[in-house]
Short mmCIF file of C-alpha atoms in Angstrom, two decimals:
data_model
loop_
_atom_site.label_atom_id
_atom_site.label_comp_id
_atom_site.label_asym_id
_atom_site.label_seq_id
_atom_site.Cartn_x
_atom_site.Cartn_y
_atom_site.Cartn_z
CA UNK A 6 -9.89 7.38 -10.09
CA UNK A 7 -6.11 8.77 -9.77
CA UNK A 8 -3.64 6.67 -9.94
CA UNK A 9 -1.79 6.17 -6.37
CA UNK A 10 1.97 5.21 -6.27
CA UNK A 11 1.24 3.31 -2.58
CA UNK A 12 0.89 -0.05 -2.75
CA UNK A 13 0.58 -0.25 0.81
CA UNK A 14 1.50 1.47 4.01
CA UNK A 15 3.17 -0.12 7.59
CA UNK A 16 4.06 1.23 10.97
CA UNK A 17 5.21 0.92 13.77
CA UNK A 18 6.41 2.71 17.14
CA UNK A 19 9.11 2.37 18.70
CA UNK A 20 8.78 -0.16 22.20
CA UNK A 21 10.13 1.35 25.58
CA UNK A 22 12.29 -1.91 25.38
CA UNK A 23 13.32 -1.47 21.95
CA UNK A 24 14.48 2.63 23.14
CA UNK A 25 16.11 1.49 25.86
CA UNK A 26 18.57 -0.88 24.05
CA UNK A 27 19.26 1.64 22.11
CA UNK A 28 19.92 4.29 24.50
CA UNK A 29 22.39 1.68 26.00
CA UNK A 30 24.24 0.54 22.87
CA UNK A 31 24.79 4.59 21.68
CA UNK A 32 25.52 5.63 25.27
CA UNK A 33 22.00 8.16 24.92
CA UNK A 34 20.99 9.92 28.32
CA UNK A 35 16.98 10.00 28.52
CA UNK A 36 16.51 13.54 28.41
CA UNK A 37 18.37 13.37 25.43
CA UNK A 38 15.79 10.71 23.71
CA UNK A 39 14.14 12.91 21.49
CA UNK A 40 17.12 14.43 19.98
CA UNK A 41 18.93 11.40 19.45
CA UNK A 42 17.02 8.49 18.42
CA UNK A 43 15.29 9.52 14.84
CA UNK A 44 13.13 6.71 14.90
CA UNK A 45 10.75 6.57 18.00
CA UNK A 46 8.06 5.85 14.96
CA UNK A 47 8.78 4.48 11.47
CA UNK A 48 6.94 4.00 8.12
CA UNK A 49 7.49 2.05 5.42
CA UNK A 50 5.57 2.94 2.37
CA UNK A 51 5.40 0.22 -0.44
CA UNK A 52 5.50 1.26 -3.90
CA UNK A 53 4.82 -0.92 -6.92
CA UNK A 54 7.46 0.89 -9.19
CA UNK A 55 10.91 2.53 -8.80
CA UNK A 56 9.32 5.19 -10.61
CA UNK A 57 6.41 5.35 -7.90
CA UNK A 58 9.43 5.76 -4.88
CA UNK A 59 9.83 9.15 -6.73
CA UNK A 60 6.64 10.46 -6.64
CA UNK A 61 6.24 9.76 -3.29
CA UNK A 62 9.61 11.67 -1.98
CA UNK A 63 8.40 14.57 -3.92
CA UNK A 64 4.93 14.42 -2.10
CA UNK A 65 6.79 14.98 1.34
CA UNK A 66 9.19 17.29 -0.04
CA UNK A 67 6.87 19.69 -1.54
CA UNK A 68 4.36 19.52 1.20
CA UNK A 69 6.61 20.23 4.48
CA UNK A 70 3.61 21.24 6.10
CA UNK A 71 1.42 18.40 5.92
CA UNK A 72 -1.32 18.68 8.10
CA UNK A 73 -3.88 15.70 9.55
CA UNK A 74 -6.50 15.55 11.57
CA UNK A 75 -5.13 15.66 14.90
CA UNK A 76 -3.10 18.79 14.16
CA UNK A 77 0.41 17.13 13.83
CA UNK A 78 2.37 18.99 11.34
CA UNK A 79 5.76 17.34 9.35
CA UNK A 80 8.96 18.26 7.95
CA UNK A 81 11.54 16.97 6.31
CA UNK A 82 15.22 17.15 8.60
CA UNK A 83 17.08 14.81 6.00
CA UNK A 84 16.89 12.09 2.95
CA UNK A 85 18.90 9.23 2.10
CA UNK A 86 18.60 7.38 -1.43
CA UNK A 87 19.77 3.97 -0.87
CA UNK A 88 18.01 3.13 -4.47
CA UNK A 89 20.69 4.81 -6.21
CA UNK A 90 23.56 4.61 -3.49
CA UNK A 91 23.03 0.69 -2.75
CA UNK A 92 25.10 -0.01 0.73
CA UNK A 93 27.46 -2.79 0.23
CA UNK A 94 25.28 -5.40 1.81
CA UNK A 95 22.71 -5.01 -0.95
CA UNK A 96 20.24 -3.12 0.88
CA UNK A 97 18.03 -0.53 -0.99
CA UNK A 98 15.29 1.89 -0.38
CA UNK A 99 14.86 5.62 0.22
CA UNK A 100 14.69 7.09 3.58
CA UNK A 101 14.20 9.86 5.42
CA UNK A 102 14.06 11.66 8.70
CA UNK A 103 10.67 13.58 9.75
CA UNK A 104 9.81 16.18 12.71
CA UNK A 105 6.46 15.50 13.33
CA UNK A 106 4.84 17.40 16.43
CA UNK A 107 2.58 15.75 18.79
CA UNK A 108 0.65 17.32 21.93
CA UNK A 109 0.87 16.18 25.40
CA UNK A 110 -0.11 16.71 28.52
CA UNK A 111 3.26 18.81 28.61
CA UNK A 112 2.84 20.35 25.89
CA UNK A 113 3.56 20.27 22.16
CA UNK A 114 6.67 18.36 21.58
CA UNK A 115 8.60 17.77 18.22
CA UNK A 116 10.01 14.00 17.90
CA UNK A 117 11.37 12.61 15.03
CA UNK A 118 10.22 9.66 12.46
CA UNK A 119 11.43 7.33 10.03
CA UNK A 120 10.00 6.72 6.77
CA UNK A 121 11.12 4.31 4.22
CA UNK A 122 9.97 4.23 0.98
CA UNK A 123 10.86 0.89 -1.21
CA UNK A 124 9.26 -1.35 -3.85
CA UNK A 125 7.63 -4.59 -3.18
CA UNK A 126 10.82 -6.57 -4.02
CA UNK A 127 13.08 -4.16 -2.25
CA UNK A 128 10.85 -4.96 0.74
CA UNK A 129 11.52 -8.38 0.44
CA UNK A 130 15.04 -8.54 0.15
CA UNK A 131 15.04 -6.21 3.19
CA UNK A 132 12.66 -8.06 5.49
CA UNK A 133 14.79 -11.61 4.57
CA UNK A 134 17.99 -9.59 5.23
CA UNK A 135 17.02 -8.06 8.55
CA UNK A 136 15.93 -12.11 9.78
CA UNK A 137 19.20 -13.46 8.88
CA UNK A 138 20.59 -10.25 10.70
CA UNK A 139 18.69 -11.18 13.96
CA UNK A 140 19.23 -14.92 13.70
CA UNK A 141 23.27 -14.75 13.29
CA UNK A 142 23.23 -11.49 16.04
CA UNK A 143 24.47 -9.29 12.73
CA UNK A 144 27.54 -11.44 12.14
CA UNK A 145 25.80 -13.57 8.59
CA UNK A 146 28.35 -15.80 7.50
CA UNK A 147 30.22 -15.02 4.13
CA UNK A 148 28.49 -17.12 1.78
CA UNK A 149 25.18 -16.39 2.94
CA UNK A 150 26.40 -12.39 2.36
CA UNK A 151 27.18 -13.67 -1.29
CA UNK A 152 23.77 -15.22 -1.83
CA UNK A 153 22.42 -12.09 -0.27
CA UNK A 154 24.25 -10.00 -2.70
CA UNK A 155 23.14 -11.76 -5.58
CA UNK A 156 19.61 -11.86 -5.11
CA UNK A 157 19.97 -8.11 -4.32
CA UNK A 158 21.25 -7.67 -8.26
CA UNK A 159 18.25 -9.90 -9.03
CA UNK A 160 16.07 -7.39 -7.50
CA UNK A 161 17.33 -4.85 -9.52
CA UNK A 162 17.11 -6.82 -12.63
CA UNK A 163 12.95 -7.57 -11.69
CA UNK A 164 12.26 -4.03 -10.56
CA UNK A 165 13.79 -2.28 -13.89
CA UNK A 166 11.70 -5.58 -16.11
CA UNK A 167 8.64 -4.49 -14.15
CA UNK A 168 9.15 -0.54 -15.00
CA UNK A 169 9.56 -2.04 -18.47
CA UNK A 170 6.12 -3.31 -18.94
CA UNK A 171 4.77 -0.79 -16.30
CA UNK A 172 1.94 -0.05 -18.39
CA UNK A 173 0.94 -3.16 -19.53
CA UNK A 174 0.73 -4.14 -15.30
CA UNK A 175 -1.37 -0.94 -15.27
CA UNK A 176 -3.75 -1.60 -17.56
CA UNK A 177 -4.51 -4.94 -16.62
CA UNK A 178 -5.13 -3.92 -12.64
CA UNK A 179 -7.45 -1.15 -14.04
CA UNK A 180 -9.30 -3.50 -16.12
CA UNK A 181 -9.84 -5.65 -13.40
CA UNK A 182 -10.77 -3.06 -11.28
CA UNK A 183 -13.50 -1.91 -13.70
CA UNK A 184 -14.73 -5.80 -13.27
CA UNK A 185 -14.65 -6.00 -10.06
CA UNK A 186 -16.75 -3.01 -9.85
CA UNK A 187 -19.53 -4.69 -12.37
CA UNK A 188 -19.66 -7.74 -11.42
CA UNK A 189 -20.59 -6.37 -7.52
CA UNK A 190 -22.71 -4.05 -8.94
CA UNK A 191 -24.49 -7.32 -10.79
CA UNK A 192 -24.61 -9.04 -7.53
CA UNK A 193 -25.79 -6.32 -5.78
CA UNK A 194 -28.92 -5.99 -7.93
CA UNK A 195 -29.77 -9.61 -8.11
CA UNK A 196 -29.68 -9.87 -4.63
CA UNK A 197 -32.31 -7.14 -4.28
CA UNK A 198 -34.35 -8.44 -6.82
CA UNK A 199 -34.43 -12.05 -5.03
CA UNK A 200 -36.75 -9.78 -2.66
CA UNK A 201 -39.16 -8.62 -5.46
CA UNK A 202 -38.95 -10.43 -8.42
CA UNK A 203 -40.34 -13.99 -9.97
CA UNK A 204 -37.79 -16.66 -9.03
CA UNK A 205 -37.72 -17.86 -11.93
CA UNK A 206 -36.22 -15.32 -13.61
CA UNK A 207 -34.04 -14.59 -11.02
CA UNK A 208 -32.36 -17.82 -11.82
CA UNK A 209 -32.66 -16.94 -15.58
CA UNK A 210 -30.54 -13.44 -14.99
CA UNK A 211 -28.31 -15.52 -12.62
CA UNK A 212 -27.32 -17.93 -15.52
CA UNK A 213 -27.05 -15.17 -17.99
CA UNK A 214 -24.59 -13.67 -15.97
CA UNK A 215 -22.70 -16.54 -15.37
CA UNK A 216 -22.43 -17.11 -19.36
CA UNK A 217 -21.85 -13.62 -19.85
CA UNK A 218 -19.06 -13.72 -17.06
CA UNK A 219 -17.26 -16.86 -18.46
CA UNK A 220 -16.48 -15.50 -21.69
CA UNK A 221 -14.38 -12.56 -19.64
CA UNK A 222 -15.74 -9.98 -22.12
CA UNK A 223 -16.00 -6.40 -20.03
CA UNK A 224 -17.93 -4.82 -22.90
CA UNK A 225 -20.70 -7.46 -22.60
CA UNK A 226 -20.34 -7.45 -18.73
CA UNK A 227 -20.87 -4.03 -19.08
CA UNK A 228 -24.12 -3.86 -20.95
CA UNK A 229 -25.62 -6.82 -19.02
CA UNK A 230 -25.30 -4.54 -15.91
CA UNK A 231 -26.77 -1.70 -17.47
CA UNK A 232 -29.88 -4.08 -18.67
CA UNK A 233 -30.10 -5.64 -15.04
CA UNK A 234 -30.00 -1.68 -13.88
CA UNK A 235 -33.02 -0.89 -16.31
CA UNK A 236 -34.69 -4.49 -14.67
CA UNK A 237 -34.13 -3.42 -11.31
CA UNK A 238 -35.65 0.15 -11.81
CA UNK A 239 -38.70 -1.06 -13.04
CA UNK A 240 -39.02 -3.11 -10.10
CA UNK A 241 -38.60 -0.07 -7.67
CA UNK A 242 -40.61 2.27 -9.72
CA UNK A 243 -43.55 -0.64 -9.47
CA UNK A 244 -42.89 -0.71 -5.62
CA UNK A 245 -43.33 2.56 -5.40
CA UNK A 246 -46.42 2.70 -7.43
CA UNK A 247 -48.25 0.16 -5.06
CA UNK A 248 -47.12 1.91 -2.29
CA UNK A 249 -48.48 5.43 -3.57
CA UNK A 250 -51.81 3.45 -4.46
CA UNK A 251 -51.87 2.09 -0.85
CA UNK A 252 -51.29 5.94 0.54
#
């Protein structure tokens, strides 16, 4: 019932193809792997809100010890905010560096992570820019750069209109949440009645809820539920009675 900043979460590890480029381009010596390349596995959380990126960072920073199931452990080695410090090709989103330990059949070893934490439209702009980046072998033409640049300041302009009305975007998800959550809860109970009760009214609740649905009204959604609850428990307390009279 909290609220969560994530929209979503991706990942990824790095391919022994993808570390091996790189180790060639930087000039990295394989035993040297681990301390050089910072991203043998990245994450890219997706916040709604700028405001959300925030709350996020502050999770890992005030947890450096974060602890999961399998025993790894994280910390924190070192942030960038490229949300406030845009780089010049328009990019933005807030990274940082994390020692995570894993255990092998070594040993424990401590390699380092990625994470990258950026709004929905932020992700966007990236994922576009990082296709033209692969399709022109990171030589994009001028006035694509331009356009690129532009829509980056439009991104800007949406996120900070979105923070705007962040509460009004709040509201309405939770409300329909809290329909959602009826209206299977409905349909969860008609569907068990189908096994006990007269078809007829089965088909009679069905259309009520249907009405009752249509006029988008949760307060009236709500009390039909709580009716069809009452229904339903009369049914299983009458089940149970004819089995107790069978016993």
């Amino acid at each position: 019932g909290i609220y969560c900043p994530i929209e979503r979460v991706e990942g990824r590890v790095k391919t022994i193809a993808s570390i091996l480029d790189k180790c060639q381009k930087k000039k990295i010596a394989p035993e040297r792997i681990e301390d050089r390349i910072v991203d043998l596995a990245g994450i890219r959380i997706i916040c709604q809100f700028v405001e959300d990126i925030d709350r996020v960072v502050k999770v890992y920073l005030n947890n450096y010890d974060i602890h999961f199931e399998n025993a790894m452990t994280m910390d924190v080695k070192q942030e960038r905010d490229y949300i406030r410090q845009m780089k010049t090709s328009g990019y933005r989103s807030y990274h940082m560096i994390i020692f995570y330990e894993v255990d092998t059949l070594e040993g424990p070893r401590r390699l380092q992570m990625e994470v990258q934490i950026r709004t929905m439209a932020m992700n966007f702009w990236a994922t576009v820019e990082h296709s033209l980046q692969y399709k022109y072998k990171r030589n994009i033409p001028e006035h694509i750069r331009e356009r690129l640049l532009n829509a980056a300041d439009a991104i800007i302009v949406l996120d900070n209109e979105m923070s705007n009305v962040r509460s009004e975007i709040m509201d309405a998800q939770i409300s329909f949440q809290i329909q959602a959550n009826i209206v299977a809860d409905i349909l969860n109970n008609i569907q068990n009645l189908y096994n006990v009760a007269n078809k007829r009214e089965i088909v009679k609740i069905q259309d009520e809820f249907y009405r009752i649905y249509a006029m988008n009204d949760i307060e009236k959604l709500e009390r039909f539920d709580k009716q069809l609850d009452m229904i339903a428990e009369g049914y299983r307390a009458q089940a149970l009675s004819d089995t107790t009279k069978i016993t």
